[in-house]
Amino acid sequence: MAEPLKKGKKACTECRQQKTKCDVYLNPKEPCTRCRKVNANCVISDPFKREHKRKRLSELEHETKDLRRKLRASDSADLNPSPIPPLTAATNLTPRTESNSNLIHGESHIPPSLYPTQLLAPGGMGNTLLTPGPVPALEAGATRGRSLHGVEVSGDEIDDLFQLFFRHYAPFLPILNPDTRPDTYYAQSPFIFWCLIGVSCRAYIRNPTLLMALARHVIEMAFLSALSTSPPWHTIQGLLLLLTWPFPKGDHPDVTFQLGGMLLHIAMGNGLHIPMSSHEFSRVKIPVPSEGDLVRRSELWAHTVIVYQRLCMIKGQLPRGLVSPSQDPRQYQPPFDTIAPWLVLRLRCQELIVRCSESVSENGVRSMSIEQERALDALLHTCEGHVDDLDLQAITEDDRFDTGLCRMAIQSFHFYKVQTLVSSSFYPHVVATACDLIDHVQSLADQRPGCVAMCPIQISFGLLLASTSLLRILKSTASHGLDTSRARSSLFTAINIAKQMSVDRSDLAAKTTRVLTSLWNSSRAFHKADGGECTAMRIRSRLVLSPVLDAVWWWKDEFDRPSRAVRSSMEPADRSALMHARYGGAVHTGSGLGAGMNVNPDIAGGMMVPPSSTSELNQNSVFQLDEQFLADFEWALGGDPLFSLDPLPADWTCTSNTP
């Protein structure tokens, strides 16, 4: 008699799972009736354990969602990463040390997989959970070549330029994602793509023709980007790049000042200036930004303000402050407490320059009495005390460069003084600051040979401001007793660095080299016609830039051959008629505004000066106010009436006080 089946093997696993009757025991070699009917796999298994159907379904659903989320994240990282990672948002979580400081700002501590997918919504401020607009699928492989108005750039060149940018340029302005492919950048925003190409080709040896070939076309794209329907952060990013590394002046006018205003207003129009309420500036209803969004918006706004205020300083204009005293500070302070420390320090340095410039303007710059000059001394002393406080927060070499440039900008206002210029004994402090600033730039050149041409505009301007200040002091008789050997060495170092910085003969560095070299070898620079020393500046309306422009005009008066040829061709009678038509023969005002003041046409715009200083200023050699040269030097900004004057004749001076 056959042994009966064990109780545990009377049914197959499928029937046991469904708790249905199973007849597999009748013929163990054949599937049971139910399994044959539903076409299931009929198996008898000892270790079988019945599963909870609903629990298993829930687990499968969660597993499916998790796989989909990972797939979306993978696609985003590979094909469509955002060009705005929070590259500086987490730098304050890791303390910085001297070992990683070389005038290049911190790399991100956030892995690429955690980059946000969006910063701004297409119509304004958005939430990082939203996804950007559709981007065409790009096949992996070689980068496609691109062309802009007939200027061809091959795929290999694009790859080289992107690598060059993220290796040498991006650390100065960390706002772009280095893991984004060039084709993806182009698909998201052709403007950002060409801005990045235009910046990185400054020192591209394989094709040195690209820089000037692309310059005008990229600038035209910058102005047209304000009309673009693309997300506004693309425009903000592109403008930040162009204003940090502006193109040399070629066949296009200098429009960096205009682009700076456009940058600020686009950022404000999208609520970046109020990060906590930026969602209120969107044309569509979007979620309130998260804490991480606030930090990223705050950092992008900080970059915008720094670039805008720096540009105004370089152009000799008074910029708009970051926060008005009448505005609620609670809207601004919380986010700025969490952004990167080096970014906060740079922001505070620029704000200090703005406040100092405003106070100096209120004190008066056109003509100052001795009381005003003493008040200026007290004001600058107070501002330098604030720089000392900022110095205590400077950890790295790049931090110290920022505070050094801030101190140099503030000390440049000492040159506005006439009556207390020498007695105030500020020359030793200016020499020390200027030499330190040049040493910082030299250290960068030593650490990264061949990369000086990639420095952003604040470094080249700091070099120019420091070197012209040293030149003016070394040409002065008051330089006796100073450490002139170090000052001379630093001046010559600045000239050599400027040569390395130059990427085109029309750029700022090339003109700096030409002006400094000529003035150093000149026996007439900063001297009157009779050989006496000229201590008063004749450019007095351009704030921090005035000492630089004043030196440039000394160079122009002696070495600018085209202007000298034009004025020498004029007859003496024509020159006199020109001056009479320009100034009406009136160099003294008897009543009303400016009564008792002498108008000296030797000084920019016929400025009014106190009678006590007129005798000295009237003996100065005369500048030729050539509008084209100022445009060539990239600082003719049209807002000051002195730039509309015609060149003054070489032999014309006005010493008469007769109405």
XYZ file of C-alpha atoms in Angstrom:
659
model
C 0.000 0.000 0.000
C 1.351 3.432 -1.068
C 2.471 5.855 1.644
C 0.031 8.810 1.883
C 1.301 12.334 1.140
C 2.310 14.493 4.090
C -0.184 17.131 5.186
C 2.157 19.989 4.214
C 2.408 18.785 0.614
C -1.214 18.362 -0.264
C -1.342 21.657 -2.191
C 0.976 23.606 -4.528
C 2.376 26.988 -3.560
C -0.008 28.978 -5.799
C -3.094 27.326 -4.327
C -1.763 27.666 -0.810
C -1.119 31.390 -1.435
C -4.687 31.865 -2.669
C -6.151 29.478 -0.019
C -7.955 27.410 -2.659
C -8.496 23.647 -2.977
C -5.656 21.898 -4.819
C -5.812 18.426 -6.456
C -2.120 18.098 -7.248
C -1.898 15.168 -4.800
C -3.947 13.109 -7.230
C -1.149 13.244 -9.800
C 2.030 14.925 -8.429
C 3.688 14.748 -11.852
C 1.038 16.984 -13.473
C -0.112 20.549 -12.643
C -3.232 20.869 -10.591
C -6.519 21.844 -12.166
C -6.348 25.511 -11.045
C -2.772 26.051 -12.247
C -3.637 24.584 -15.633
C -6.648 26.909 -15.823
C -4.765 30.136 -14.984
C -1.569 29.002 -16.700
C 0.461 29.257 -13.484
C 3.601 27.453 -12.439
C 2.521 24.556 -10.256
C 5.229 23.857 -7.659
C 5.209 22.044 -4.336
C 7.713 23.649 -1.960
C 8.543 22.924 1.691
C 9.954 26.373 2.680
C 6.860 28.157 1.409
C 5.612 31.116 3.448
C 2.413 32.869 2.551
C 2.849 36.574 1.697
C 0.515 39.388 2.646
C -0.866 40.573 -0.679
C -1.557 44.193 0.221
C 1.741 44.601 2.031
C 3.616 43.194 -0.941
C 1.781 45.523 -3.321
C 2.669 48.508 -1.179
C 6.328 47.507 -1.133
C 6.348 47.159 -4.910
C 4.814 50.624 -5.291
C 7.460 52.177 -3.049
C 10.191 50.360 -4.913
C 8.837 51.604 -8.229
C 8.713 55.206 -7.022
C 12.257 54.991 -5.700
C 13.548 53.613 -8.992
C 11.766 56.360 -10.926
C 13.225 59.050 -8.652
C 16.733 57.679 -9.115
C 16.206 57.512 -12.861
C 15.094 61.166 -12.993
C 18.080 62.216 -10.890
C 20.413 60.280 -13.174
C 18.916 61.855 -16.284
C 19.180 65.307 -14.737
C 22.834 64.837 -13.828
C 23.789 63.419 -17.228
C 21.734 65.415 -19.690
C 20.282 68.459 -17.983
C 22.120 69.634 -14.879
C 21.411 73.165 -13.781
C 24.052 75.765 -14.660
C 23.546 77.290 -11.199
C 24.802 74.992 -8.470
C 25.125 76.278 -4.908
C 28.880 76.380 -5.341
C 29.415 78.646 -2.369
C 26.436 77.797 -0.200
C 28.307 75.247 1.863
C 31.759 76.796 1.980
C 31.058 78.122 5.443
C 30.637 74.562 6.725
C 34.313 73.765 6.165
C 36.943 76.053 7.672
C 39.434 77.475 5.213
C 43.144 77.229 5.795
C 46.197 78.943 4.406
C 47.051 75.872 2.361
C 44.194 76.358 -0.063
C 44.432 80.123 -0.432
C 45.938 81.579 -3.573
C 43.665 84.423 -4.593
C 41.169 81.869 -5.910
C 37.944 81.328 -4.066
C 36.611 78.154 -2.526
C 35.502 75.141 -4.421
C 32.145 73.624 -3.604
C 31.815 71.083 -0.828
C 28.496 69.894 -2.283
C 28.643 66.821 -4.521
C 27.309 67.251 -8.073
C 24.413 64.896 -7.383
C 22.982 67.423 -4.939
C 22.941 70.360 -7.341
C 19.487 71.978 -7.524
C 17.533 71.696 -10.724
C 16.403 75.325 -10.806
C 16.961 78.667 -9.150
C 14.472 80.929 -10.863
C 11.144 80.206 -12.492
C 10.737 81.205 -16.166
C 8.583 84.167 -15.168
C 10.486 85.181 -12.058
C 11.608 83.588 -8.839
C 10.868 79.897 -8.508
C 11.348 76.851 -6.345
C 14.076 74.272 -6.730
C 11.486 71.514 -6.933
C 10.280 72.895 -10.238
C 11.987 71.637 -13.365
C 13.326 73.871 -16.126
C 11.821 74.036 -19.564
C 12.237 71.140 -21.965
C 15.751 70.641 -23.255
C 16.298 68.666 -26.466
C 17.745 65.233 -25.868
C 21.440 65.230 -26.728
C 23.273 62.132 -27.733
C 26.407 61.377 -25.755
C 29.591 61.761 -27.731
C 31.701 64.476 -29.315
C 30.733 68.113 -28.702
C 29.112 69.806 -31.669
C 30.833 72.738 -33.349
C 29.037 76.099 -33.186
C 29.132 79.368 -35.111
C 28.155 82.934 -34.215
C 27.691 85.373 -37.102
C 30.129 83.451 -39.240
C 32.718 82.874 -36.503
C 33.248 79.103 -36.414
C 34.306 77.272 -33.245
C 34.962 73.547 -33.585
C 33.844 70.939 -31.070
C 37.417 70.265 -29.960
C 37.984 73.982 -29.403
C 34.780 74.206 -27.368
C 35.899 71.324 -25.164
C 39.283 72.985 -24.641
C 37.712 76.334 -23.815
C 35.282 74.818 -21.314
C 38.096 72.990 -19.560
C 40.148 76.186 -19.548
C 37.272 78.160 -18.059
C 36.458 75.816 -15.193
C 40.120 75.287 -14.371
C 41.323 78.910 -14.358
C 38.380 81.330 -14.562
C 35.475 79.791 -12.656
C 37.203 79.797 -9.229
C 37.083 83.620 -9.303
C 33.312 83.559 -9.937
C 31.868 80.176 -8.884
C 28.353 80.365 -10.304
C 28.366 77.676 -13.020
C 28.231 73.897 -12.830
C 31.462 72.329 -14.112
C 29.727 68.986 -14.748
C 27.380 70.399 -17.391
C 28.244 69.450 -20.946
C 28.839 72.238 -23.513
C 25.957 71.017 -25.681
C 23.656 71.167 -22.671
C 24.722 74.736 -21.903
C 23.947 75.692 -25.500
C 20.563 73.956 -25.393
C 19.643 75.767 -22.179
C 20.993 79.196 -23.121
C 23.109 80.161 -26.161
C 23.878 83.435 -24.354
C 25.610 81.727 -21.426
C 27.389 79.386 -23.839
C 28.896 82.235 -25.874
C 29.700 84.291 -22.782
C 31.680 81.359 -21.418
C 33.445 80.887 -24.764
C 34.163 84.627 -25.017
C 35.694 84.762 -21.548
C 37.821 81.642 -21.807
C 39.272 82.491 -25.237
C 41.174 85.464 -23.728
C 44.242 83.277 -23.270
C 43.478 80.517 -25.767
C 46.734 79.880 -27.619
C 45.340 77.461 -30.198
C 43.129 80.157 -31.736
C 44.091 83.698 -30.639
C 41.732 85.273 -33.202
C 38.562 84.240 -31.394
C 38.594 86.961 -28.730
C 38.149 90.016 -30.916
C 36.150 88.121 -33.541
C 33.481 87.233 -30.974
C 33.571 90.415 -28.875
C 31.010 92.574 -30.698
C 28.606 89.699 -31.362
C 28.576 88.539 -27.726
C 27.993 92.103 -26.525
C 25.041 92.400 -28.909
C 23.674 89.145 -27.476
C 24.006 90.652 -23.995
C 21.697 93.530 -24.829
C 19.242 91.277 -26.651
C 19.165 88.882 -23.687
C 16.949 91.382 -21.838
C 14.235 90.562 -24.398
C 14.705 86.813 -24.100
C 11.923 84.602 -22.788
C 14.488 82.264 -21.247
C 14.699 82.054 -17.451
C 16.240 85.290 -16.150
C 19.083 83.607 -14.277
C 20.665 82.850 -17.658
C 20.908 86.568 -18.386
C 22.193 87.318 -14.883
C 24.899 84.681 -15.140
C 26.032 85.768 -18.592
C 26.257 89.422 -17.579
C 28.246 88.513 -14.471
C 30.789 86.765 -16.690
C 31.057 89.613 -19.200
C 31.480 92.266 -16.506
C 34.069 90.289 -14.574
C 36.148 89.677 -17.723
C 35.149 92.495 -20.122
C 36.209 92.386 -23.750
C 39.008 94.714 -24.900
C 37.794 97.723 -26.815
C 37.901 96.955 -30.527
C 35.417 98.102 -33.142
C 32.694 98.495 -30.519
C 32.087 101.187 -27.896
C 32.673 100.512 -24.227
C 29.264 99.521 -22.854
C 30.226 97.791 -19.614
C 28.692 100.541 -17.499
C 25.354 100.165 -19.307
C 25.478 96.390 -18.945
C 26.138 96.807 -15.233
C 22.921 98.762 -14.794
C 21.046 96.172 -16.817
C 22.430 93.385 -14.625
C 21.298 95.101 -11.432
C 17.807 95.863 -12.701
C 17.181 92.389 -14.115
C 18.196 90.888 -10.757
C 15.931 93.313 -8.867
C 13.089 92.759 -11.318
C 13.157 89.097 -10.356
C 13.316 89.723 -6.614
C 16.908 88.705 -5.956
C 17.383 91.793 -3.795
C 14.752 90.499 -1.336
C 15.528 86.763 -1.150
C 12.921 86.059 1.532
C 10.132 87.511 -0.638
C 11.490 86.771 -4.085
C 8.534 84.525 -4.915
C 6.337 87.643 -4.804
C 8.040 88.945 -7.955
C 6.904 86.039 -10.133
C 4.161 86.483 -12.712
C 2.794 83.064 -11.784
C 2.010 81.650 -8.371
C 4.945 79.589 -7.135
C 5.796 78.026 -3.774
C 7.585 79.977 -1.079
C 11.340 79.335 -1.400
C 12.975 76.909 0.974
C 15.921 77.719 3.231
C 18.369 76.369 0.669
C 16.764 78.515 -2.035
C 17.203 81.598 0.147
C 20.911 80.943 0.489
C 21.370 80.432 -3.251
C 19.365 83.544 -4.111
C 21.284 85.547 -1.510
C 24.609 84.446 -2.952
C 23.603 85.238 -6.527
C 22.390 88.681 -5.388
C 25.674 89.200 -3.509
C 27.634 88.415 -6.684
C 25.416 90.849 -8.593
C 25.932 93.683 -6.115
C 29.684 93.122 -5.897
C 30.128 93.130 -9.676
C 27.884 96.190 -10.101
C 29.509 98.239 -7.324
C 32.987 97.236 -8.460
C 32.187 98.345 -12.001
C 30.952 101.725 -10.744
C 34.171 102.164 -8.765
C 36.286 101.333 -11.811
C 34.270 103.773 -13.928
C 34.517 106.560 -11.358
C 30.802 106.621 -10.622
C 28.870 106.528 -7.358
C 27.061 103.163 -7.210
C 23.775 102.249 -5.647
C 24.095 100.851 -2.132
C 23.063 97.306 -1.279
C 20.430 98.201 1.325
C 18.817 101.559 1.974
C 18.650 102.591 5.666
C 14.909 103.098 5.255
C 14.336 99.467 4.255
C 13.463 96.702 6.695
C 16.760 94.949 7.530
C 14.887 91.792 8.529
C 14.289 91.083 4.844
C 18.028 90.938 4.167
C 20.000 89.952 7.235
C 18.914 86.322 7.835
C 20.003 84.960 4.413
C 23.288 86.880 4.458
C 24.169 85.304 7.775
C 24.421 81.922 6.044
C 26.306 82.630 2.797
C 30.013 81.940 2.306
C 32.284 83.991 4.607
C 34.602 85.116 1.795
C 31.602 86.379 -0.140
C 30.349 88.310 2.888
C 33.785 89.866 3.373
C 34.019 90.985 -0.244
C 30.508 92.393 -0.025
C 31.402 94.394 3.078
C 34.546 95.735 1.423
C 32.558 97.019 -1.548
C 29.897 98.517 0.722
C 32.599 100.347 2.680
C 33.981 101.857 -0.542
C 30.467 102.983 -1.474
C 29.827 104.614 1.904
C 33.224 106.312 1.852
C 32.618 107.633 -1.688
C 29.238 109.013 -0.672
C 30.717 110.772 2.371
C 33.595 112.242 0.355
C 31.141 113.570 -2.233
C 29.047 115.174 0.503
C 32.169 116.759 1.997
C 33.032 118.271 -1.386
C 35.606 117.394 -4.049
C 35.563 120.247 -6.559
C 37.107 122.776 -4.185
C 37.914 122.275 -0.525
C 38.783 124.741 2.175
C 41.365 123.785 4.759
C 38.539 122.857 7.140
C 37.061 120.538 4.521
C 40.438 118.910 3.982
C 40.760 118.280 7.692
C 37.265 116.849 7.734
C 38.290 114.609 4.827
C 41.263 113.383 6.868
C 38.997 112.477 9.773
C 36.552 110.735 7.452
C 39.243 108.644 5.756
C 40.795 107.781 9.113
C 37.425 106.440 10.282
C 36.971 104.400 7.104
C 40.455 102.912 7.434
C 39.510 101.864 10.958
C 36.667 99.843 9.450
C 39.152 98.277 7.023
C 41.257 97.257 10.019
C 38.204 95.439 11.406
C 37.719 93.679 8.066
C 41.388 92.686 8.039
C 40.779 90.708 11.208
C 38.259 88.597 9.264
C 40.648 87.991 6.352
C 41.894 84.408 6.520
C 43.329 83.706 3.093
C 45.435 85.596 0.580
C 42.416 86.352 -1.581
C 40.639 87.823 1.465
C 43.622 90.055 2.111
C 43.621 91.190 -1.505
C 39.985 92.267 -1.125
C 40.710 94.257 2.033
C 43.885 95.670 0.470
C 41.985 96.935 -2.571
C 39.374 98.438 -0.235
C 42.094 100.270 1.715
C 43.783 101.454 -1.493
C 40.484 102.843 -2.816
C 39.866 104.761 0.417
C 43.424 106.133 0.588
C 43.168 107.390 -3.006
C 40.889 110.182 -1.749
C 43.889 111.772 0.000
C 45.106 112.983 -3.392
C 42.147 115.380 -3.546
C 43.808 117.565 -0.933
C 45.825 120.638 -1.938
C 46.638 122.704 1.135
C 47.252 119.789 3.516
C 48.461 117.285 0.951
C 52.001 117.063 2.327
C 51.405 118.092 5.932
C 48.901 115.285 6.501
C 51.763 112.774 6.090
C 49.678 110.112 4.366
C 52.311 109.208 1.747
C 53.980 106.418 3.805
C 50.632 104.686 4.359
C 49.727 104.864 0.652
C 53.145 103.508 -0.345
C 52.808 100.575 2.056
C 49.277 99.738 0.891
C 50.149 100.016 -2.807
C 53.256 97.847 -2.461
C 51.334 95.191 -0.519
C 48.610 95.129 -3.154
C 51.126 94.686 -5.966
C 52.832 91.937 -3.949
C 49.506 90.082 -3.744
C 49.145 90.175 -7.523
C 52.763 89.101 -7.959
C 52.160 86.111 -5.698
C 49.314 85.063 -7.962
C 51.575 85.369 -10.998
C 54.254 83.272 -9.277
C 51.831 80.554 -8.198
C 50.166 80.224 -11.593
C 52.668 81.092 -14.337
C 51.042 81.957 -17.627
C 47.616 82.505 -16.067
C 47.891 86.225 -15.258
C 45.932 87.108 -18.394
C 42.971 85.217 -16.918
C 42.713 87.493 -13.873
C 39.371 89.269 -13.407
C 38.984 93.005 -13.723
C 39.286 93.775 -9.990
C 42.859 92.498 -9.979
C 43.910 94.535 -13.012
C 42.249 97.645 -11.592
C 43.897 97.159 -8.207
C 47.234 96.920 -9.995
C 46.508 100.124 -11.945
C 45.334 102.122 -8.909
C 48.327 101.073 -6.814
C 50.899 101.738 -9.549
C 49.585 105.204 -10.490
C 49.547 106.162 -6.801
C 53.186 105.080 -6.459
C 54.104 106.947 -9.641
C 52.567 110.199 -8.403
C 54.342 109.923 -5.052
C 57.728 109.018 -6.577
C 57.484 112.031 -8.886
C 56.861 114.281 -5.882
C 59.555 116.047 -3.864
C 57.756 114.814 -0.746
C 58.970 111.296 -1.533
C 62.296 112.062 0.150
C 62.484 110.137 3.390
C 60.118 107.414 2.166
C 61.017 103.838 1.290
C 61.473 104.785 -2.348
C 63.485 101.666 -3.192
C 60.522 99.409 -2.426
C 58.126 101.811 -4.171
C 60.264 101.843 -7.333
C 60.578 98.059 -7.295
C 56.818 97.631 -6.879
C 56.104 100.103 -9.694
C 58.369 98.222 -12.085
C 56.822 94.936 -10.944
C 53.366 96.338 -11.743
C 54.499 97.302 -15.246
C 55.848 93.805 -15.880
C 52.652 92.185 -14.578
C 50.541 94.470 -16.767
C 52.509 93.272 -19.786
C 51.656 89.673 -18.885
C 48.001 90.564 -18.339
C 47.531 92.123 -21.758
C 45.612 90.056 -24.299
C 45.170 92.828 -26.881
C 46.869 96.144 -27.537
C 43.591 97.938 -26.907
C 42.918 96.425 -23.495
C 43.365 98.063 -20.109
C 46.610 96.274 -19.260
C 48.339 97.341 -22.493
C 47.370 100.978 -21.984
C 48.471 100.805 -18.358
C 51.919 99.632 -19.464
C 52.206 102.400 -22.033
C 51.125 105.201 -19.690
C 53.213 104.120 -16.690
C 56.366 103.615 -18.767
C 56.077 106.981 -20.513
C 55.290 108.969 -17.370
C 58.134 107.373 -15.398
C 60.640 108.501 -18.042
C 59.079 111.961 -18.385
C 60.582 115.039 -16.762
C 57.406 117.075 -17.301
C 54.873 114.761 -15.663
C 53.230 116.285 -12.566
C 55.180 119.522 -13.058
C 54.166 123.021 -14.129
C 55.449 124.805 -17.191
C 58.054 126.637 -15.085
C 59.369 123.347 -13.647
C 57.652 123.635 -10.291
C 55.812 120.692 -8.827
C 52.068 120.380 -9.470
C 50.513 118.753 -6.434
C 46.832 119.430 -7.145
C 44.780 116.990 -9.194
C 42.884 118.438 -12.115
C 40.464 115.525 -12.376
C 38.171 115.814 -9.371
C 34.794 114.344 -10.278
C 35.596 110.650 -10.734
C 35.968 109.552 -7.093
C 38.391 106.601 -6.769
C 39.282 106.818 -10.443
C 40.390 110.484 -10.359
C 44.085 109.837 -9.514
C 44.262 107.346 -12.381
C 42.617 109.624 -14.934
C 44.702 112.555 -13.752
C 47.854 110.561 -14.515
C 46.430 109.540 -17.890
C 45.820 113.164 -18.818
C 49.400 114.059 -17.930
C 50.466 111.342 -20.364
C 48.094 112.624 -23.004
C 49.352 116.177 -22.697
C 52.899 115.086 -23.475
C 52.735 111.912 -25.532
C 49.428 111.787 -27.420
C 50.713 112.707 -30.871
C 47.410 112.743 -32.828
C 45.888 115.373 -30.536
C 49.059 117.418 -30.521
C 49.125 117.383 -34.326
C 45.528 118.598 -34.516
C 45.989 121.476 -32.101
C 49.332 122.550 -33.631
C 47.621 122.969 -37.014
C 45.315 125.632 -35.581
C 46.173 129.306 -35.967
C 46.662 131.284 -32.729
C 43.657 133.459 -33.544
C 41.522 130.362 -34.048
C 42.633 128.999 -30.691
C 41.754 132.236 -28.922
C 38.381 132.378 -30.663
C 37.731 128.785 -29.689
C 38.481 129.453 -26.028
C 36.416 132.642 -26.043
C 33.494 130.783 -27.603
C 33.857 127.911 -25.168
C 34.194 129.933 -21.963
C 32.895 133.350 -23.066
C 36.006 134.990 -21.604
C 34.498 134.738 -18.133
C 36.845 133.144 -15.684
C 35.661 134.896 -12.571
C 32.172 135.110 -11.161
C 31.298 138.296 -9.374
C 28.005 137.304 -7.810
C 25.631 134.434 -7.363
C 26.734 130.828 -7.165
C 30.516 130.650 -7.105
C 31.041 134.318 -6.311
C 34.643 135.031 -5.428
C 35.781 131.735 -6.936
C 38.267 131.528 -9.787
C 37.310 129.303 -12.691
C 40.450 127.653 -13.977
C 39.995 126.058 -17.395
C 43.237 124.135 -16.820
C 41.231 121.999 -14.436
C 38.634 119.543 -15.693
C 35.489 121.303 -16.822
C 36.578 124.768 -15.669
C 36.069 123.799 -12.028
C 35.905 126.413 -9.302
C 38.815 126.564 -6.843
C 39.508 128.761 -3.846
C 41.448 131.966 -4.609
C 44.229 130.786 -2.257
C 45.117 127.925 -4.566
C 44.530 129.664 -7.906
C 48.068 130.905 -8.359
C 49.460 127.392 -8.199
C 46.797 125.786 -10.333
C 46.921 128.488 -13.013
C 50.566 127.654 -13.683
C 49.831 124.030 -14.432
C 50.335 122.696 -17.906
C 47.086 122.216 -19.765
C 45.359 118.928 -20.564
C 43.883 118.239 -23.942
C 40.368 116.954 -23.281
C 40.203 114.477 -26.113
C 36.992 112.497 -25.925
C 38.270 109.735 -28.192
C 41.299 109.027 -26.026
C 39.148 108.694 -22.953
C 36.943 106.271 -24.840
C 40.047 104.338 -25.854
C 41.062 104.150 -22.220
C 37.592 102.730 -21.540
C 36.457 105.363 -19.050
C 34.538 107.995 -21.044
C 31.108 107.672 -19.530
C 29.339 110.719 -20.862
C 27.685 111.697 -17.601
C 30.209 114.417 -16.817
C 30.142 117.590 -18.938
C 33.921 117.811 -18.934
C 34.096 115.019 -21.509
C 32.336 117.119 -24.138
C 35.074 119.783 -24.213
C 37.318 120.226 -27.222
C 41.095 119.829 -26.869
C 42.708 122.905 -25.352
C 45.589 124.544 -27.273
C 49.062 123.795 -25.999
C 49.994 127.432 -25.457
C 46.680 128.574 -23.978
C 46.378 129.318 -20.286
C 43.965 131.504 -18.459
C 45.437 133.662 -15.730
C 43.154 136.617 -16.029
C 40.489 137.217 -13.434
C 38.751 139.837 -15.496
C 35.032 139.195 -16.166
